[in-house]
Coordinates of C-alpha atoms and ligand atoms in Angstrom, one line a residue:
M229 CA 60.2 46.1 9.3
C230 CA 64.2 44.6 8.7
S231 CA 64.7 41.7 10.8
V232 CA 68.1 40.9 12.8
V233 CA 69.0 38.2 13.6
G234 CA 71.8 36.8 15.4
Y235 CA 73.7 33.4 16.9
I236 CA 77.0 32.9 19.8
G237 CA 77.1 29.3 21.3
K238 CA 78.3 26.1 20.7
N239 CA 77.0 26.0 17.6
K240 CA 77.6 27.0 14.1
S241 CA 75.6 30.1 13.4
K242 CA 74.1 29.5 9.5
A243 CA 71.9 27.5 10.3
F244 CA 70.0 29.0 12.9
V245 CA 70.6 32.8 11.5
L246 CA 69.3 31.8 8.2
E247 CA 66.0 30.4 9.9
G248 CA 65.2 32.9 11.4
L249 CA 65.5 35.1 8.8
S250 CA 63.0 33.3 7.2
R251 CA 60.8 32.7 10.0
L252 CA 60.8 36.7 10.1
E253 CA 60.8 37.5 6.0
Y254 CA 57.1 38.6 5.8
R255 CA 58.5 41.5 7.6
G256 CA 60.9 43.3 5.4
Y257 CA 62.2 41.2 2.0
D258 CA 63.9 43.3 -0.1
S259 CA 67.5 42.4 0.3
V260 CA 69.2 40.3 2.5
G261 CA 72.7 39.3 4.6
F262 CA 74.9 37.3 6.4
A263 CA 78.2 37.3 8.3
C264 CA 80.3 35.8 10.8
L265 CA 83.8 35.5 12.2
S266 CA 85.5 32.8 10.3
Q267 CA 86.6 30.2 12.6
E268 CA 90.2 29.7 10.1
N269 CA 91.4 33.1 11.0
N270 CA 89.0 35.3 13.0
T271 CA 88.1 37.6 10.0
I272 CA 84.4 38.6 9.0
V273 CA 83.4 37.0 6.2
S274 CA 79.4 38.1 5.0
A275 CA 77.4 37.2 1.9
K276 CA 74.2 39.8 0.8
A277 CA 71.4 38.8 -1.5
V278 CA 68.9 41.1 -3.3
G279 CA 65.6 39.8 -3.0
G280 CA 64.0 37.3 -1.1
L281 CA 66.2 34.7 1.0
D282 CA 66.7 32.0 -1.7
N283 CA 68.5 34.3 -3.6
L284 CA 71.1 34.3 -0.3
T285 CA 71.1 30.7 0.3
H286 CA 72.0 29.4 -3.6
M287 CA 75.0 31.5 -3.9
F288 CA 78.3 29.3 -4.2
T289 CA 80.2 31.5 -1.5
M290 CA 77.1 31.0 0.9
A291 CA 78.2 27.2 1.6
H292 CA 81.9 28.2 2.6
I293 CA 80.6 31.1 5.3
D294 CA 80.0 30.0 8.7
G295 CA 81.5 30.1 12.1
F296 CA 79.9 30.2 15.5
L297 CA 79.4 34.0 16.0
G298 CA 76.5 35.4 12.9
I299 CA 74.2 37.2 12.5
G300 CA 71.8 38.5 9.4
H301 CA 69.7 40.9 8.3
S302 CA 66.4 41.2 5.8
R303 CA 65.9 44.9 4.5
W304 CA 63.2 46.8 3.9
A305 CA 64.9 49.6 2.7
T306 CA 64.5 53.5 4.2
H307 CA 67.8 54.6 2.5
G308 CA 69.1 53.5 -0.6
Q309 CA 67.7 51.3 -2.8
P310 CA 67.3 47.6 -3.0
S311 CA 70.8 46.9 -3.9
E312 CA 73.7 43.9 -2.6
S313 CA 75.4 47.4 -1.4
N314 CA 73.2 49.1 0.4
A315 CA 72.0 45.5 1.9
H316 CA 72.9 44.6 5.1
P317 CA 75.0 43.6 7.1
H318 CA 77.5 47.0 6.9
F319 CA 81.4 47.2 7.7
D320 CA 83.6 49.9 8.4
C321 CA 86.7 50.4 6.1
Q322 CA 89.3 47.9 7.1
K323 CA 86.4 45.2 7.6
T324 CA 86.4 44.9 11.1
V325 CA 83.0 45.4 12.4
A326 CA 79.8 44.2 10.7
I327 CA 76.5 46.4 12.2
V328 CA 72.8 44.3 10.8
H329 CA 70.3 47.1 11.6
N330 CA 66.3 48.4 12.4
G331 CA 65.4 51.9 12.3
I332 CA 66.7 55.2 11.2
I333 CA 70.0 57.0 11.9
E334 CA 68.5 60.6 11.8
N335 CA 72.0 62.3 11.9
Y336 CA 73.8 59.2 9.3
L337 CA 74.6 62.8 6.8
S338 CA 76.3 65.0 9.8
L339 CA 78.4 62.0 10.8
K340 CA 79.3 61.0 7.3
K341 CA 80.7 64.3 5.9
D342 CA 82.7 64.5 9.6
L343 CA 83.8 60.5 8.8
E344 CA 84.8 61.4 5.0
L345 CA 86.7 64.6 6.4
L346 CA 88.8 61.5 8.4
G347 CA 89.6 59.2 5.3
H348 CA 86.7 57.0 6.0
V349 CA 85.5 55.4 2.6
F350 CA 81.8 55.0 2.2
Y351 CA 80.3 52.4 -0.4
S352 CA 76.4 52.5 0.3
D353 CA 73.6 54.9 0.6
T354 CA 72.6 53.6 3.9
D355 CA 72.5 55.6 7.7
T356 CA 73.6 52.2 8.6
E357 CA 76.9 51.6 7.2
V358 CA 78.1 54.9 9.7
I359 CA 77.1 53.0 12.9
A360 CA 80.0 50.9 11.4
H361 CA 82.3 54.0 10.6
V362 CA 82.1 55.3 13.6
F363 CA 82.6 52.6 15.6
E364 CA 85.9 51.6 13.9
A365 CA 87.1 55.0 14.8
L366 CA 85.9 54.9 18.2
L367 CA 87.6 51.3 18.7
V368 CA 90.5 52.8 16.8
A369 CA 90.7 55.6 19.6
T370 CA 90.9 53.6 22.1
S371 CA 94.1 53.1 23.4
D372 CA 93.7 51.2 27.0
M373 CA 93.2 47.3 26.2
E374 CA 94.2 46.1 29.9
N375 CA 90.5 46.1 31.0
K376 CA 88.9 45.1 27.0
H377 CA 85.4 44.7 28.4
K378 CA 84.9 48.2 30.6
T379 CA 86.6 49.7 26.7
L380 CA 84.2 48.2 25.1
A381 CA 81.6 49.2 27.3
Q382 CA 83.1 52.4 26.9
V383 CA 83.2 52.7 22.9
V384 CA 79.8 51.7 23.1
V385 CA 78.5 54.4 25.1
S386 CA 80.4 56.9 23.1
L387 CA 78.7 55.1 20.0
V388 CA 75.2 55.5 21.1
S389 CA 75.7 59.3 22.4
R390 CA 76.9 60.1 18.6
L391 CA 73.8 58.8 17.0
T392 CA 70.5 59.6 16.9
G393 CA 67.1 58.8 15.4
A394 CA 64.9 55.5 16.9
Y395 CA 67.2 52.3 15.7
A396 CA 68.5 49.2 16.6
F397 CA 71.2 47.2 15.9
M398 CA 73.9 44.4 16.5
A399 CA 77.6 43.9 15.9
L400 CA 80.2 41.9 15.6
V401 CA 83.8 42.7 16.4
Q402 CA 86.3 41.4 15.2
G403 CA 88.7 41.5 18.4
Y404 CA 86.3 40.1 20.5
P405 CA 85.1 36.4 18.9
D406 CA 83.6 35.5 22.0
T407 CA 80.5 38.9 21.8
L408 CA 77.8 39.7 20.7
I409 CA 77.1 43.4 21.0
L410 CA 73.7 44.6 21.2
V411 CA 72.5 47.8 21.0
R412 CA 68.5 48.6 21.4
Q413 CA 67.5 52.6 21.7
R414 CA 63.8 52.1 20.6
P415 CA 63.0 49.3 18.4
P416 CA 63.2 45.6 20.2
L417 CA 65.8 43.2 20.3
C418 CA 65.3 40.5 22.3
V419 CA 67.8 37.1 23.5
G420 CA 66.7 33.4 23.3
I421 CA 68.6 31.8 26.1
G422 CA 70.0 28.4 25.5
D423 CA 72.3 26.5 26.9
N424 CA 75.3 27.2 26.1
E425 CA 74.0 29.1 22.9
M426 CA 72.3 32.4 22.9
F427 CA 69.8 32.9 19.8
V428 CA 69.1 36.8 19.2
A429 CA 66.5 38.9 16.7
S430 CA 64.2 41.8 16.6
D431 CA 61.4 39.0 17.2
A432 CA 61.2 35.8 19.9
F433 CA 59.7 33.9 17.0
A434 CA 62.8 33.7 15.5
F435 CA 64.1 31.1 17.9
A436 CA 60.2 30.7 19.4
G437 CA 60.7 26.1 20.0
K438 CA 64.4 26.4 20.4
T439 CA 63.9 27.6 23.9
D440 CA 61.2 28.9 26.5
K441 CA 63.5 31.7 28.0
V442 CA 63.2 34.7 26.5
F443 CA 65.7 38.4 27.4
F444 CA 64.6 41.8 26.0
L445 CA 66.6 44.2 26.2
P446 CA 65.2 47.5 27.3
E447 CA 65.0 50.8 25.5
E448 CA 68.3 52.4 25.5
S449 CA 70.2 49.6 27.0
F450 CA 73.1 47.5 24.9
A451 CA 74.1 44.0 26.1
F452 CA 77.2 41.9 25.3
V453 CA 75.9 38.4 24.5
K454 CA 78.2 35.6 25.2
K455 CA 77.1 32.1 24.7
N456 CA 76.4 31.5 29.0
E457 CA 76.4 34.9 29.5
I458 CA 74.5 38.4 29.3
Q459 CA 76.0 41.7 30.5
L460 CA 73.7 44.6 30.1
Y461 CA 74.5 48.1 30.5
D462 CA 72.3 51.5 30.1
F463 CA 73.3 54.3 27.5
A464 CA 75.6 55.8 30.5
G465 CA 77.1 52.4 31.3
N466 CA 75.5 51.6 34.1
A467 CA 75.2 47.6 34.7
L468 CA 71.6 46.5 35.0
P469 CA 70.3 43.4 36.4
V470 CA 68.8 40.9 33.5
H471 CA 65.0 39.5 33.6
M472 CA 64.2 36.9 32.5
Q473 CA 60.8 35.9 31.1
A474 CA 59.4 33.3 29.7
L475 CA 58.7 32.6 26.2
D476 CA 55.5 31.1 24.8
L477 CA 55.6 30.5 22.0
S478 CA 55.3 28.0 18.6
W479 CA 56.3 27.9 15.7
Q480 CA 54.2 24.9 14.3
D481 CA 50.6 26.8 13.9
S482 CA 52.4 28.9 11.2
Q483 CA 52.4 26.8 7.9
K484 CA 50.6 27.3 4.7
N485 CA 49.0 23.5 5.7
E486 CA 46.7 22.9 2.5
H487 CA 46.3 26.9 1.2
E488 CA 48.3 28.6 -1.0
H489 CA 48.3 31.8 0.5
F490 CA 48.9 32.9 4.8
M491 CA 46.4 35.3 3.5
L492 CA 43.9 32.8 2.5
K493 CA 44.9 30.2 5.5
E494 CA 44.2 33.6 8.0
I495 CA 41.0 34.4 6.1
Y496 CA 39.7 30.8 6.6
E497 CA 40.8 31.1 10.0
Q498 CA 38.3 34.2 11.7
K499 CA 35.8 32.5 12.2
A500 CA 37.9 29.9 15.2
V501 CA 39.6 33.1 16.4
I502 CA 36.9 35.0 16.7
H503 CA 35.3 32.8 18.8
K504 CA 38.4 32.3 20.8
T505 CA 39.0 35.4 21.1
I506 CA 35.5 36.1 22.6
D507 CA 36.3 33.4 25.2
S508 CA 38.9 34.7 26.4
L509 CA 37.3 37.8 26.8
Q510 CA 34.4 36.1 29.1
A511 CA 37.1 34.5 31.3
L512 CA 38.7 37.2 32.3
H513 CA 35.4 38.6 34.1
D514 CA 36.1 41.1 36.6
T515 CA 39.6 40.9 36.6
I516 CA 39.3 42.5 33.0
W517 CA 39.6 46.1 34.7
D518 CA 43.2 44.7 36.2
Y519 CA 44.7 43.7 33.0
M520 CA 43.7 46.9 31.7
G521 CA 45.1 49.1 34.0
I522 CA 42.1 51.1 34.8
T523 CA 39.9 50.3 38.6
A524 CA 36.0 49.6 38.3
Q525 CA 35.3 53.1 39.4
Q526 CA 37.0 54.9 36.4
I527 CA 35.4 52.8 34.7
R528 CA 31.5 53.7 35.9
T529 CA 33.0 57.6 35.5
L530 CA 34.5 57.2 32.1
D531 CA 32.9 59.2 29.8
H532 CA 35.7 59.0 26.3
I533 CA 37.4 56.5 24.7
S534 CA 40.1 57.5 22.3
F535 CA 41.5 55.2 19.6
I536 CA 44.9 55.1 18.0
G537 CA 46.5 53.1 15.2
C538 CA 47.2 52.5 11.9
G539 CA 46.3 50.6 8.7
T540 CA 44.0 48.0 9.0
S541 CA 43.7 48.6 13.0
W542 CA 43.0 52.2 12.5
H543 CA 40.0 51.2 10.1
A544 CA 39.1 48.6 13.3
A545 CA 39.1 51.6 15.5
R546 CA 36.9 53.4 12.9
L547 CA 34.3 51.2 13.2
A548 CA 34.6 50.4 16.7
Q549 CA 34.1 53.7 17.3
F550 CA 30.5 52.8 16.2
F551 CA 30.0 50.7 19.1
F552 CA 31.4 52.7 22.0
E553 CA 28.8 55.7 20.8
Q554 CA 26.2 53.5 20.7
V555 CA 26.1 50.3 23.4
C556 CA 28.1 52.9 26.0
K557 CA 26.3 56.1 24.9
M558 CA 29.9 57.6 25.0
N559 CA 31.9 59.9 23.0
S560 CA 34.7 58.4 21.3
S561 CA 37.4 59.6 18.9
V562 CA 40.0 57.9 16.9
H563 CA 43.3 58.7 15.8
L564 CA 45.6 58.1 13.4
A565 CA 48.7 57.4 15.3
S566 CA 51.4 58.7 12.3
E567 CA 49.4 62.5 13.1
F568 CA 48.7 62.4 17.1
R569 CA 52.0 63.5 18.1
Y570 CA 51.8 66.6 15.5
M571 CA 48.7 67.3 17.5
T572 CA 48.2 69.4 20.3
F573 CA 47.2 67.0 23.4
F574 CA 44.5 67.9 25.9
P575 CA 45.5 65.9 29.2
T576 CA 41.6 65.4 30.4
Q577 CA 39.8 63.8 33.6
H578 CA 37.8 60.2 32.7
K579 CA 39.1 59.2 29.6
I580 CA 41.0 55.9 28.5
H581 CA 43.0 55.9 25.1
L582 CA 43.0 52.7 23.7
A583 CA 46.1 52.1 21.3
I584 CA 45.4 49.1 18.6
S585 CA 47.8 47.1 17.0
Q586 CA 48.3 43.6 16.0
S587 CA 51.8 43.4 16.3
G588 CA 52.5 45.5 19.2
E589 CA 55.6 47.0 17.5
T590 CA 54.0 49.8 14.9
A591 CA 56.5 52.5 15.4
D592 CA 53.5 55.3 14.9
T593 CA 51.8 53.6 17.5
L594 CA 54.2 53.5 19.7
E595 CA 55.2 56.9 19.8
A596 CA 51.4 58.1 20.4
L597 CA 51.4 56.1 23.2
R598 CA 54.2 57.5 24.8
V599 CA 52.5 61.1 24.5
I600 CA 49.8 59.4 26.1
N601 CA 51.9 57.8 28.6
A602 CA 54.1 61.3 29.2
H603 CA 51.2 63.0 30.7
T604 CA 50.3 59.8 33.2
M605 CA 47.2 59.4 31.3
P606 CA 45.1 55.8 31.3
T607 CA 46.8 53.6 28.4
V608 CA 45.4 50.1 27.3
A609 CA 46.5 48.7 24.6
L610 CA 44.9 46.6 21.8
T611 CA 47.1 43.8 20.6
N612 CA 47.1 40.3 19.2
V613 CA 51.0 39.9 20.5
A614 CA 51.3 38.7 24.3
S615 CA 55.1 39.7 23.9
S616 CA 55.5 42.9 21.8
T617 CA 56.3 46.3 23.1
I618 CA 53.2 47.6 23.1
V619 CA 52.2 45.4 25.8
R620 CA 55.2 46.3 27.9
E621 CA 54.7 49.7 27.7
A622 CA 51.0 50.4 27.9
G623 CA 49.4 50.9 31.2
G624 CA 47.4 47.4 30.7
F625 CA 46.2 45.3 27.7
L626 CA 44.2 43.3 26.1
L627 CA 44.9 40.6 23.5
T628 CA 43.0 39.0 20.6
Q629 CA 43.7 35.4 19.7
A630 CA 44.2 35.1 15.9
G631 CA 47.0 33.7 16.7
R632 CA 50.2 34.5 14.3
E633 CA 48.9 36.4 11.6
I634 CA 51.5 36.1 8.3
A635 CA 50.3 37.9 5.6
V636 CA 51.4 41.2 5.2
A637 CA 47.4 42.1 4.3
S638 CA 45.8 41.9 7.6
T639 CA 42.6 40.2 8.0
K640 CA 42.3 37.8 11.1
A641 CA 43.7 40.5 13.2
F642 CA 41.3 42.8 11.9
S643 CA 37.8 40.8 12.6
T644 CA 39.3 40.1 16.1
Q645 CA 39.7 43.5 16.8
L646 CA 35.8 44.1 15.7
A647 CA 35.2 40.8 18.1
A648 CA 37.4 42.1 21.3
L649 CA 36.0 45.7 20.6
Y650 CA 32.3 44.6 20.7
W651 CA 33.2 42.8 23.8
L652 CA 34.3 45.7 25.3
A653 CA 31.9 48.0 24.3
H654 CA 29.9 46.0 26.1
R655 CA 31.7 45.2 29.3
I656 CA 32.1 48.7 30.1
A657 CA 28.4 49.8 28.9
L658 CA 27.6 46.3 32.0
E659 CA 29.9 48.2 34.4
K660 CA 28.2 51.6 33.8
G661 CA 24.4 49.7 34.8
L662 CA 23.6 50.9 31.4
I663 CA 23.4 47.0 30.1
A664 CA 22.4 43.9 31.6
Q665 CA 24.2 40.5 32.0
A666 CA 21.8 39.5 30.1
D667 CA 23.1 41.4 26.8
M668 CA 26.5 40.7 27.5
V669 CA 25.1 37.1 27.0
Q670 CA 23.3 38.0 23.9
A671 CA 26.5 40.3 22.7
C672 CA 29.0 37.6 22.7
A673 CA 26.6 35.4 21.0
D674 CA 25.6 37.9 18.3
V675 CA 29.8 38.4 17.4
I676 CA 29.9 34.2 17.6
Y677 CA 26.9 34.3 14.9
A678 CA 28.5 37.0 12.8
A679 CA 31.9 35.3 12.8
Q680 CA 29.6 31.8 11.3
V681 CA 28.3 34.5 8.8
L682 CA 31.3 35.6 7.6
E683 CA 32.8 31.9 7.1
A684 CA 29.1 30.9 5.8
S685 CA 29.0 34.2 2.7
I686 CA 32.5 33.4 1.4
E687 CA 31.7 29.1 1.3
K688 CA 28.4 30.8 -0.7
Y689 CA 30.6 32.6 -3.4
K690 CA 34.0 31.5 -3.4
H691 CA 33.4 29.2 -6.2
E692 CA 31.8 31.9 -8.6
I693 CA 34.4 35.2 -7.5
S694 CA 37.8 32.0 -8.5
A695 CA 35.6 31.4 -11.7
Y696 CA 34.7 34.6 -13.1
H697 CA 34.4 37.9 -11.0
A698 CA 38.4 38.2 -10.0
R699 CA 39.0 37.5 -13.4
K700 CA 37.1 40.4 -14.9
Y701 CA 37.7 42.9 -12.1
A702 CA 41.6 42.2 -12.1
T703 CA 41.7 44.0 -15.7
Y704 CA 40.8 47.0 -13.8
S705 CA 43.5 49.3 -13.5
K706 CA 41.4 51.6 -11.3
A707 CA 38.3 51.2 -8.4
I708 CA 35.7 53.4 -6.1
F709 CA 35.0 52.3 -2.8
L710 CA 31.8 53.6 -1.3
G711 CA 30.2 53.6 2.1
R712 CA 28.7 55.4 5.2
N713 CA 28.2 55.0 8.3
S714 CA 30.0 52.2 9.4
S715 CA 30.5 51.0 6.5
Y716 CA 32.5 53.8 5.4
P717 CA 35.5 52.9 7.3
F718 CA 35.3 49.1 6.3
A719 CA 35.2 50.5 2.5
M720 CA 38.5 52.2 3.6
E721 CA 39.6 48.4 4.8
A722 CA 38.4 47.2 1.7
A723 CA 40.1 49.6 -0.5
L724 CA 43.3 49.0 1.2
K725 CA 43.2 45.3 0.3
L726 CA 42.6 45.8 -2.7
K727 CA 45.7 48.6 -3.3
E728 CA 47.7 46.3 -0.7
I729 CA 47.5 43.1 -2.7
A730 CA 46.7 43.6 -6.2
Y731 CA 48.4 47.0 -7.1
I732 CA 44.8 48.4 -8.1
F733 CA 44.3 51.7 -7.5
A734 CA 41.5 52.1 -5.4
Q735 CA 39.8 55.6 -3.7
C736 CA 37.6 55.4 -0.9
Y737 CA 34.8 57.9 -0.4
P738 CA 32.4 58.4 2.0
A739 CA 29.1 58.1 -0.1
G740 CA 27.7 61.5 1.1
E741 CA 31.0 62.8 -0.8
L742 CA 30.1 61.5 -3.9
K743 CA 27.8 64.6 -5.1
H744 CA 30.6 66.9 -3.4
G745 CA 33.6 65.9 -6.5
P746 CA 34.6 62.1 -7.1
L747 CA 31.1 61.7 -9.5
A748 CA 33.0 63.4 -12.4
L749 CA 35.5 60.0 -11.8
I750 CA 33.0 57.6 -12.6
D751 CA 33.1 56.2 -15.8
E752 CA 32.2 52.4 -17.2
H753 CA 36.1 51.7 -16.6
T754 CA 35.9 52.6 -12.8
P755 CA 34.1 49.6 -11.1
V756 CA 32.5 51.5 -8.0
F757 CA 32.3 49.2 -4.7
I758 CA 29.5 49.9 -2.0
F759 CA 29.5 48.3 1.1
S760 CA 25.5 48.5 1.9
H761 CA 24.5 49.0 6.2
Q762 CA 21.6 47.3 7.8
D763 CA 20.3 50.1 8.6
S764 CA 17.3 50.8 6.5
L765 CA 17.7 54.8 6.2
I766 CA 21.2 54.0 5.5
Y767 CA 20.9 51.7 3.2
H768 CA 18.5 53.8 1.5
K769 CA 20.9 56.9 0.7
L770 CA 23.5 54.0 0.1
L771 CA 20.9 53.3 -2.9
S772 CA 20.4 56.6 -3.6
N773 CA 24.2 56.7 -4.4
A774 CA 24.3 53.7 -6.4
Q775 CA 21.5 55.3 -8.6
E776 CA 23.6 58.2 -9.0
V777 CA 26.7 55.9 -10.0
K778 CA 24.5 54.0 -12.6
A779 CA 22.7 57.3 -13.9
R780 CA 26.3 58.5 -14.8
N781 CA 27.1 55.3 -17.4
G782 CA 29.3 53.9 -14.0
H783 CA 29.3 49.9 -13.0
V784 CA 28.5 49.0 -9.2
V785 CA 30.0 46.2 -7.0
A786 CA 27.3 45.9 -4.0
F787 CA 28.0 44.0 -1.0
V788 CA 24.5 43.9 0.2
F789 CA 22.3 42.2 3.2
E790 CA 19.5 40.2 2.5
G791 CA 16.4 41.9 1.7
Q792 CA 18.1 44.8 0.0
D793 CA 16.5 43.5 -3.2
E794 CA 16.5 47.4 -5.0
M795 CA 20.4 47.4 -4.7
C796 CA 20.8 44.4 -5.9
A797 CA 18.3 45.0 -8.6
L798 CA 20.3 48.1 -10.3
A799 CA 24.1 46.2 -9.4
D800 CA 25.9 45.1 -12.2
L801 CA 27.0 42.4 -9.4
Y802 CA 26.0 41.7 -5.8
F803 CA 26.7 39.5 -3.3
V804 CA 24.2 39.2 -0.2
V805 CA 24.9 38.6 3.1
P806 CA 22.9 37.4 6.2
N807 CA 21.7 39.7 8.5
V808 CA 23.2 40.1 11.6
A809 CA 23.4 42.0 15.1
P810 CA 22.6 46.1 13.9
L811 CA 26.2 46.7 15.2
L812 CA 27.7 43.6 13.6
G813 CA 26.9 44.1 9.5
Q814 CA 30.5 45.2 8.2
L815 CA 32.4 42.1 10.6
A816 CA 30.0 39.5 9.1
M817 CA 30.8 40.6 5.7
T818 CA 34.8 40.8 6.5
G819 CA 35.3 37.4 5.0
L820 CA 33.6 37.5 1.2
M821 CA 35.5 40.9 1.0
Q822 CA 39.0 39.5 2.4
F823 CA 38.1 37.0 -0.4
F824 CA 37.1 38.9 -3.2
M825 CA 40.2 41.1 -3.2
Y826 CA 42.2 38.0 -2.4
A827 CA 40.8 36.8 -5.1
I828 CA 41.4 39.4 -7.7
A829 CA 45.0 39.2 -6.5
K830 CA 45.6 35.8 -7.3
E831 CA 44.2 36.6 -10.9
L832 CA 46.8 38.7 -11.6
G833 CA 49.7 37.0 -10.1
C834 CA 50.5 38.8 -7.6
P835 CA 53.0 37.9 -4.2
I836 CA 50.0 38.0 -1.8
D837 CA 51.8 37.4 1.1
K838 CA 54.4 39.6 0.5
P839 CA 53.8 42.8 -1.6
R840 CA 56.3 44.6 -3.0
N841 CA 57.3 47.4 -0.8
L842 CA 55.8 46.7 2.3
A843 CA 56.8 44.9 5.3
K844 CA 54.1 42.9 7.9
S845 CA 55.6 45.2 11.1
V846 CA 56.2 49.4 10.2
T847 CA 59.0 50.0 13.0
V848 CA 60.4 53.0 11.6
E849 CA 58.2 56.2 12.0
Ligands
M6R923 O1 50.7 45.9 13.7 P1 49.8 47.0 13.3 O2 47.8 46.5 13.7 O3 49.9 48.2 14.4 O4 49.8 47.3 11.8 C1 49.3 48.6 11.7 C2 49.0 48.9 9.9 O5 50.5 48.5 9.1 C3 48.8 47.0 9.3 O6 47.3 47.5 10.0 C4 49.1 47.1 8.1 O7 47.9 48.3 7.1 C5 48.2 45.9 7.0 N1 49.5 45.7 6.3 C6 47.2 46.4 6.4 O8 46.6 45.2 5.8

C-alpha cells in the first residue's frame, strides 16, 4: 500500500528519500510527493506529482528542494482520486506541519467538520489532511513552550487520542527542525540507525544496505527521531525503551537482470527458491516446533488446522487443505482473512491457526490473527519476510525462502508456500506417527522434482506461447476458468493472475457447478481454461465438463497431465505436463500457467509489475 520514507541527519534528505521511495514504489504508485525543511529559512518546501516517481524527479522545482530533514510518500488512493492535491505530504493551513501517512483515519469526516467550524480550510479529499490540521490546532493551543519536548509529546498524545482507524504517519513540524515525528497505531514503521543519521520507512527494504541496525516501532507508540537518538513513548505519553535489532536485508538481489519484468524473473526463480525453502525447513529438524511456538505433544494431539490468508496466499491455503487432509488425515478449514473477523469464533482445543502471507503485512490477515491471539489460541505465521509484522505477532512462524517478490502479481511466493505447506503436512504426519522418516525424505524429493517439472514445462512451451497463443488469447475480453478438487483453487489462482495483470475479466468455477448456471455463458467468444487433475476419477469428470463446453460451441484451453489424451483431442489448445506425486500436480503446472497469463498481459502492453489500482502489500482493511 502507500509507502512512507523519511530521513534526518548529516546529509541532505532528498537523495535517500527518493531512492527509498523507488525501492518501495511497487507497494503503491498512483502519486508521489516529497517535503523537507529548507536550510535557508526553515520553512517547509515540497513537490508532488501524479503517477510514478519519475514524474516527481523530472519536475523542475524538485532540483531546488532539499534539506537535512525530509519525508516522502508514494500513494495507493483510498480517499480521493490520484491527483496532485490528494498526493502526500499534506499540510495544515499555515504549512507548518507536513504529514505522510499510511492507513486510514476513520473519523476524518467528523474531525474535518469540527475543524472547518474553527476556520480551517481544506484543499484535498484525503483523510490524511485532517492529521495536519488537528496537529496545527493542538500546537497553537499549546502555550507552555518552555519544556518544548515535553510539550510536543503532550501534543502527540492529544493528537492520537482524537484519531481512530489503523494508521501510521510521519510528521515534520516547522518549529522542531531537529526532530522527525513518527506515530504508529497499526501499519508498520521502522527506523534504520546510521552514523549521525536515521532512515525511516514503512518497510526496512527502503534502507537495506545502508545500515545493519533497525528499530521497529511497537504498535500504539510514537517516536521523536533525531539524527543520533530515538525517544519512544506509548500513546499515554510514557517513555518506552528502544530495542534495536540486526538488519539482514540485501538490495542487490532485487534487480530485474536480463528479464523484461520482475514477474518473469520471479517465475523463473521458482525452481531454485522451492529447493531453498525445502532445504531450510529440513534444516530445522526437531526445532521446527520451537519456531512454530508449539510443543511436539501439541502436534501429536492436533486434530484440526485452520488456514487464513488473502488473494494468492488464500489460494495456497485452499490447495494445502488437500495436503493436510490426505497426508495428516486431519480436519482442516480455510478462511478468507477479510471475512474471518466478522465470523463467530469458537476457540477449540487441539487446533492451530496458520496465517499465510507473503509480505507478512496484509492488514486483513493481521487483524484475523489478532482475533485468534486474543483467545490465546496457538497461531503460526507462514511468510516470506522474516522482519514482518506477522512474525512479531504470531505465536510462532515458518519462512518461505522465495527472496524478495517485487512484482505485484504473486508467483514464487505461491509456489514456495505450496512447497512449505506440503513439507509441513508431512512433518506433522511424521510427528504423529502416520508416516515414516523415509516418506518424509520422499516428500522432499517429490517437491524438488515437481519444481523441476515446473521449470521444464515453461521451457517446453514458452516459444509457442509467446509467438502465437498469447496474441490470440489477448483478443478475448473475458474467460472462464474451471477446476475440480485441488485444481479448483489452482484455477482460481490462474483467473486471479489474468485479471490482475491483463485486466481480462476471468470468472472461475468448480467445474461441477457449470451445469448449475454458468453453462449459459458458454459461447465461441469466451475461452474456457480447464485445469486437469492427475487423479483418474477427477480427470474423467473434468473431461465430461470439457465435453459439455464443446457441445455448446465453446472453446477449450486445457492444461493436462501426460496420458490424458482424450482431453487433448477435445481441446482447441492444450499443454501437457509430466506426472508428479499425486498431490503436487498443481505445483508442477504453476510455472506454465503463470507464464501463459504473463504472456497475454505482455501482448496487451500492460504494466505487468505494477498493475493499475493495485499495490503489493495491502496494509488497509
Ligand atoms: O502478502 P500477502 O500474501 O498477505 O498478500 C495477499 C494478497 O494481497 C496477494 O496474494 C495478492 O492477491 C496478489 N497480488 C496476487 O497476485
